[in-house]
CSV table of C-alpha atoms and ligand atoms in Angstrom, one decimal:
chain,number,residue,atom,x,y,z
A,14,MET,CA,-22.8,-11.3,6.4
A,15,ASP,CA,-21.2,-9.3,8.1
A,16,ASN,CA,-21.5,-5.4,7.8
A,17,ARG,CA,-18.6,-4.2,10.4
A,18,PRO,CA,-15.9,-2.0,8.4
A,19,ILE,CA,-12.7,-3.1,6.7
A,20,GLY,CA,-9.8,-1.4,8.3
A,21,ILE,CA,-6.7,-0.5,6.1
A,22,PHE,CA,-3.6,1.1,7.4
A,23,ASP,CA,-0.4,2.6,5.9
A,24,SER,CA,2.4,5.0,7.1
A,25,GLY,CA,0.5,7.8,4.8
A,26,LEU,CA,-1.3,8.0,1.4
A,27,GLY,CA,-0.2,4.9,0.1
A,28,GLY,CA,-2.7,2.8,1.4
A,29,LEU,CA,-5.0,4.7,-0.8
A,30,THR,CA,-4.3,2.9,-3.8
A,31,ALA,CA,-5.6,-0.3,-2.1
A,32,LEU,CA,-8.7,1.6,-0.8
A,33,LYS,CA,-9.5,2.9,-4.3
A,34,ALA,CA,-9.4,-0.9,-5.5
A,35,LEU,CA,-11.3,-2.2,-2.8
A,36,ARG,CA,-14.0,0.6,-3.4
A,37,GLN,CA,-14.4,-0.2,-6.7
A,38,LEU,CA,-14.9,-3.9,-6.4
A,39,MET,CA,-17.0,-3.9,-3.5
A,40,PRO,CA,-19.0,-0.5,-3.5
A,41,GLN,CA,-21.5,-1.5,-0.8
A,42,GLU,CA,-18.5,-2.0,2.1
A,43,ASP,CA,-17.7,0.5,4.6
A,44,PHE,CA,-14.1,1.4,5.4
A,45,ILE,CA,-11.9,3.0,8.4
A,46,TYR,CA,-8.6,4.0,6.6
A,47,PHE,CA,-5.4,5.0,8.9
A,48,GLY,CA,-2.7,7.1,7.7
A,49,ASP,CA,0.3,7.1,10.1
A,50,THR,CA,1.1,10.5,8.4
A,51,GLY,CA,2.9,11.6,12.0
A,52,ARG,CA,5.6,8.7,11.5
A,53,VAL,CA,5.9,8.4,8.0
A,54,PRO,CA,8.3,7.1,6.1
A,55,TYR,CA,8.1,3.8,7.4
A,56,GLY,CA,10.9,2.5,5.1
A,57,ALA,CA,14.3,3.5,7.1
A,58,ARG,CA,12.9,2.0,10.3
A,59,SER,CA,14.2,-1.2,12.0
A,60,PRO,CA,12.2,-4.3,11.8
A,61,GLN,CA,11.6,-4.0,15.8
A,62,THR,CA,10.2,-0.7,15.2
A,63,LEU,CA,8.1,-1.4,12.5
A,64,ARG,CA,6.6,-4.4,14.4
A,65,ARG,CA,5.8,-2.1,17.2
A,66,PHE,CA,4.1,0.2,14.6
A,67,ALA,CA,2.2,-2.7,13.1
A,68,ALA,CA,0.9,-3.6,16.6
A,69,GLU,CA,-0.5,-0.1,17.6
A,70,ASP,CA,-2.0,0.4,14.1
A,71,VAL,CA,-3.9,-2.8,14.1
A,72,ARG,CA,-5.2,-2.0,17.8
A,73,PHE,CA,-6.2,1.6,16.6
A,74,LEU,CA,-8.2,0.1,13.6
A,75,GLN,CA,-9.4,-3.0,16.3
A,76,SER,CA,-10.8,-0.1,18.4
A,77,HIS,CA,-13.1,0.5,15.6
A,78,ASN,CA,-14.8,-2.7,15.5
A,79,VAL,CA,-13.6,-3.9,12.0
A,80,LYS,CA,-14.1,-7.1,10.4
A,81,MET,CA,-11.0,-7.8,8.7
A,82,ILE,CA,-7.4,-5.6,8.5
A,83,VAL,CA,-5.0,-5.0,5.4
A,84,ALA,CA,-1.8,-3.8,5.9
A,85,ALA,CA,-1.6,-1.6,2.6
A,86,CYS,CA,1.9,-0.9,3.3
A,87,GLY,CA,4.8,-3.1,1.4
A,88,THR,CA,7.3,-2.3,4.2
A,89,ILE,CA,4.8,-3.8,7.1
A,90,SER,CA,3.9,-6.7,4.7
A,91,SER,CA,7.7,-7.6,4.2
A,92,ILE,CA,8.4,-7.6,7.7
A,93,LEU,CA,5.7,-9.2,9.3
A,94,SER,CA,5.9,-11.7,6.3
A,95,SER,CA,2.8,-14.3,7.0
A,96,GLU,CA,2.9,-13.5,10.5
A,97,PRO,CA,-0.1,-11.1,11.9
A,98,PRO,CA,0.5,-8.4,14.4
A,99,ALA,CA,0.6,-9.7,18.1
A,100,GLY,CA,-3.3,-9.5,19.4
A,101,LEU,CA,-5.2,-9.7,16.4
A,102,ALA,CA,-8.6,-11.1,16.8
A,103,VAL,CA,-9.7,-10.5,13.3
A,104,PRO,CA,-8.3,-11.8,9.7
A,105,PHE,CA,-5.5,-10.0,8.4
A,106,SER,CA,-3.8,-9.3,4.6
A,107,GLY,CA,-1.0,-7.9,3.7
A,108,VAL,CA,0.0,-6.7,0.2
A,109,VAL,CA,3.5,-8.9,-0.6
A,110,LYS,CA,2.2,-12.0,-1.6
A,111,ALA,CA,-0.9,-10.8,-4.3
A,112,ALA,CA,1.7,-8.4,-5.9
A,113,ALA,CA,4.5,-11.6,-6.7
A,114,ASP,CA,2.0,-13.7,-7.8
A,115,ALA,CA,0.6,-11.1,-10.5
A,116,ALA,CA,4.2,-10.4,-11.5
A,117,CYS,CA,4.7,-14.3,-11.8
A,118,ARG,CA,1.7,-14.3,-14.2
A,119,ALA,CA,2.4,-11.4,-16.0
A,120,THR,CA,6.2,-11.8,-16.8
A,121,ARG,CA,6.9,-13.3,-20.1
A,122,SER,CA,10.5,-13.1,-20.3
A,123,GLY,CA,11.2,-14.4,-16.3
A,124,ARG,CA,12.8,-10.9,-15.9
A,125,ILE,CA,11.1,-8.7,-13.1
A,126,GLY,CA,12.4,-5.7,-11.3
A,127,VAL,CA,11.3,-4.6,-7.9
A,128,ILE,CA,11.1,-1.1,-6.6
A,129,GLY,CA,10.3,-0.4,-2.7
A,130,THR,CA,11.8,1.1,0.5
A,131,SER,CA,14.9,0.3,2.1
A,132,ALA,CA,13.2,-2.2,4.5
A,133,THR,CA,11.3,-4.0,2.0
A,134,ILE,CA,14.1,-4.0,-0.5
A,135,ARG,CA,16.4,-5.5,2.7
A,136,SER,CA,14.0,-8.1,3.7
A,137,GLY,CA,14.0,-9.6,0.2
A,138,SER,CA,10.4,-10.5,0.3
A,139,TYR,CA,9.2,-10.2,-3.1
A,140,ALA,CA,12.2,-12.0,-5.0
A,141,ARG,CA,11.5,-14.9,-2.1
A,142,LEU,CA,8.3,-15.0,-3.3
A,143,ILE,CA,8.8,-15.0,-6.9
A,144,LYS,CA,11.6,-17.5,-6.7
A,145,GLN,CA,9.1,-20.0,-4.9
A,146,LYS,CA,6.4,-19.6,-8.0
A,147,LEU,CA,9.3,-19.2,-10.7
A,148,PRO,CA,12.7,-20.4,-9.7
A,149,GLN,CA,13.9,-19.6,-13.0
A,150,ALA,CA,13.0,-15.7,-12.8
A,151,GLN,CA,15.7,-13.1,-12.8
A,152,VAL,CA,14.8,-10.4,-10.2
A,153,VAL,CA,16.7,-7.3,-9.5
A,154,ALA,CA,15.5,-4.7,-6.9
A,155,ARG,CA,16.2,-1.1,-6.1
A,156,ALA,CA,15.4,0.5,-2.9
A,157,CYS,CA,13.9,4.2,-4.0
A,158,PRO,CA,13.8,5.9,-0.6
A,159,LEU,CA,13.2,9.3,-1.9
A,160,PHE,CA,9.7,8.6,-3.5
A,161,VAL,CA,7.6,8.5,-0.2
A,162,PRO,CA,8.4,11.9,0.8
A,163,LEU,CA,7.9,12.9,-2.8
A,164,VAL,CA,4.6,11.7,-3.0
A,165,GLU,CA,3.6,12.8,0.7
A,166,ASN,CA,4.1,16.1,-0.5
A,167,GLY,CA,2.0,16.0,-3.4
A,168,TYR,CA,4.9,15.8,-6.4
A,169,ILE,CA,2.9,13.3,-8.3
A,170,ASP,CA,1.8,14.7,-11.5
A,171,ARG,CA,3.3,12.6,-14.6
A,172,ASP,CA,5.5,15.4,-16.0
A,173,ASN,CA,6.6,16.6,-11.9
A,174,PRO,CA,10.4,17.8,-13.1
A,175,VAL,CA,11.5,16.6,-9.7
A,176,THR,CA,10.0,13.3,-9.3
A,177,GLU,CA,11.4,12.8,-13.1
A,178,MET,CA,14.8,13.3,-12.1
A,179,VAL,CA,14.9,11.0,-9.0
A,180,ALA,CA,13.1,8.3,-10.7
A,181,ARG,CA,15.4,8.4,-14.0
A,182,ASP,CA,18.5,8.2,-11.2
A,183,TYR,CA,16.9,5.0,-9.5
A,184,LEU,CA,15.5,3.4,-12.6
A,185,ARG,CA,18.8,3.2,-14.2
A,186,ALA,CA,19.4,0.1,-12.2
A,187,PHE,CA,17.4,-1.9,-14.8
A,188,ALA,CA,18.7,-0.7,-17.7
A,189,GLU,CA,20.9,-3.9,-18.3
A,190,GLN,CA,18.5,-6.2,-16.9
A,191,LYS,CA,15.5,-4.9,-18.9
A,192,PRO,CA,12.5,-6.3,-17.1
A,193,ASP,CA,9.1,-6.8,-18.6
A,194,THR,CA,7.4,-6.5,-15.3
A,195,LEU,CA,8.0,-4.1,-12.7
A,196,ILE,CA,6.8,-4.3,-9.1
A,197,LEU,CA,5.8,-1.3,-7.7
A,198,GLY,CA,6.5,-2.7,-4.4
A,199,CYS,CA,5.5,0.1,-1.9
A,200,THR,CA,2.1,1.4,-2.0
A,201,HIS,CA,2.9,4.8,-2.5
A,202,TYR,CA,4.3,4.2,-6.0
A,203,PRO,CA,1.2,3.6,-8.0
A,204,LEU,CA,0.5,7.5,-7.2
A,205,ILE,CA,3.3,8.1,-9.4
A,206,ALA,CA,2.4,5.2,-12.0
A,207,PRO,CA,1.9,7.5,-14.9
A,208,LEU,CA,5.4,8.8,-14.4
A,209,LEU,CA,7.5,5.7,-13.9
A,210,GLY,CA,5.5,3.9,-16.9
A,211,ARG,CA,6.7,6.7,-19.4
A,212,ILE,CA,10.0,6.2,-17.9
A,213,MET,CA,10.1,2.5,-18.1
A,214,GLY,CA,8.2,2.3,-21.7
A,215,GLU,CA,5.7,0.5,-23.0
A,216,GLY,CA,6.7,-3.0,-22.9
A,217,VAL,CA,6.9,-3.1,-19.1
A,218,THR,CA,3.8,-4.1,-17.1
A,219,LEU,CA,3.4,-2.2,-13.4
A,220,ILE,CA,2.2,-4.5,-10.8
A,221,ASP,CA,0.2,-2.4,-7.9
A,222,PRO,CA,0.0,-4.3,-4.9
A,223,GLY,CA,-3.0,-2.5,-3.5
A,224,ARG,CA,-5.4,-3.5,-6.3
A,225,GLU,CA,-3.8,-7.1,-6.5
A,226,THR,CA,-4.4,-7.3,-2.9
A,227,ALA,CA,-8.2,-5.8,-3.1
A,228,GLN,CA,-9.1,-8.8,-5.3
A,229,SER,CA,-7.8,-11.4,-2.9
A,230,VAL,CA,-9.6,-9.7,-0.1
A,231,LYS,CA,-12.9,-9.9,-1.9
A,232,GLU,CA,-12.3,-13.3,-2.8
A,233,TYR,CA,-11.3,-13.8,0.8
A,234,LEU,CA,-14.7,-12.3,2.2
A,235,LEU,CA,-16.9,-13.9,-0.2
A,236,SER,CA,-15.8,-17.4,0.5
A,237,HIS,CA,-16.1,-16.7,4.2
A,238,GLU,CA,-19.3,-14.8,3.6
A,239,LEU,CA,-17.8,-12.0,5.5
A,240,GLN,CA,-19.2,-9.4,2.5
A,241,SER,CA,-21.8,-6.6,3.7
A,242,ASP,CA,-25.1,-6.5,2.7
A,243,GLU,CA,-25.7,-2.9,3.2
A,244,LYS,CA,-27.0,-0.7,0.5
A,245,THR,CA,-24.6,2.4,1.1
A,246,SER,CA,-21.0,2.2,2.1
A,247,ARG,CA,-18.7,4.9,4.2
A,248,THR,CA,-15.4,5.8,4.6
A,249,ARG,CA,-13.9,7.1,7.7
A,250,TYR,CA,-10.4,8.6,7.1
A,251,PHE,CA,-8.0,8.8,10.5
A,252,VAL,CA,-4.2,10.7,10.2
A,253,SER,CA,-1.7,11.1,12.5
A,254,ALA,CA,-0.4,14.6,11.4
A,255,ASP,CA,-1.8,17.4,9.4
A,256,THR,CA,-5.1,16.8,8.3
A,257,GLU,CA,-5.4,18.9,5.5
A,258,ASP,CA,-2.1,18.1,3.7
A,259,PHE,CA,-3.9,14.8,3.5
A,260,ASP,CA,-6.9,15.8,2.4
A,261,GLU,CA,-5.8,17.6,-0.6
A,262,ILE,CA,-3.3,14.9,-2.0
A,263,ALA,CA,-5.9,12.2,-1.1
A,264,ALA,CA,-8.6,13.8,-3.0
A,265,ARG,CA,-6.6,14.3,-6.1
A,266,PHE,CA,-5.5,10.6,-6.3
A,267,LEU,CA,-9.1,9.2,-5.5
A,268,GLY,CA,-10.0,11.7,-8.4
A,269,ARG,CA,-13.2,13.2,-5.9
A,270,PRO,CA,-13.0,15.3,-2.8
A,271,LEU,CA,-13.2,12.9,0.3
A,272,GLU,CA,-16.6,12.4,1.4
A,273,CYS,CA,-16.1,13.4,5.2
A,274,ALA,CA,-13.4,15.6,7.0
A,275,VAL,CA,-10.2,13.8,7.8
A,276,GLU,CA,-10.3,12.8,11.6
A,277,HIS,CA,-6.8,13.5,13.5
A,278,VAL,CA,-5.5,10.5,15.9
A,279,ASP,CA,-2.8,11.7,18.1
A,280,VAL,CA,0.7,9.6,18.1
A,281,ASP,CA,0.8,9.6,21.5
A,282,ASP,CA,-2.5,8.1,21.8
A,283,LEU,CA,-1.1,5.0,19.7
A,284,CYS,CA,1.4,4.3,21.9
A,285,ARG,CA,-0.6,3.9,25.2
B,308,DGL,N1,3.4,2.6,1.5
B,308,DGL,C1,4.3,2.2,2.3
B,308,DGL,C2,5.0,0.6,1.7
B,308,DGL,O1,3.9,0.2,1.0
B,308,DGL,C3,5.2,2.6,3.5
B,308,DGL,C4,6.4,3.8,2.9
B,308,DGL,C5,7.3,4.3,3.9
B,308,DGL,O2,6.2,5.0,4.8
B,308,DGL,O3,8.2,4.3,4.1
B,308,DGL,O4,6.4,0.5,2.0
């Protein structure tokens, strides 16, 4: 048993998709959530910068005495691959592997689509893992860089006309391939899953990396006897930009007000 919190980080709101699923699966756990909103988006950054951000985010979470760290960010997970950030003293998980495995289980036709940030798509991370499992799979990938700013600014409703116009343009990339499975390869994208699902059509299974990863994190904690035996659970939220914007959109996505005030971390302190 280990009653320390689980640390989760992302560039902003995206990691809430993992947090939401983790809290449903393990209601007795404590969490520390860090959204690096002062430096979002991550998806257009170079691999060196992303490695540095990952090391700084991890150091921040470790200063809160976490027992495990989840990089709930497709971009960071793609760049780090399976090698954890330098200086890490606790177990670490990204989100790419669980999502690629889920897509391989879900597909019937072998035609899998992937959407993600520019850095993720450039890395080829999802396609590589899918091909290892299903060498016959036909993978089409498309970067969708406008989705993260749209989500961070609250353009997440199922019928939002701006997000819909952008999404229709991006998703045209799959018109010929006709995938039966689409990986939402950036953790921000499940916040607009209802809209994306409507455009892709009913027969297409959408894979949410945060949700798939939550399941594998639970299995890891149980098999290593690291689960908490507390009766209550607490989540603390930290962001590196404005706390109010985060609070409002996070509450909409989580379906209830946050249980405590969002705390601010200075980006300069992260870099020290
Ligand atoms: N949510 C992140 C991801 O999964 C980061 C997106 C970004 O900041 O560009 O890729």
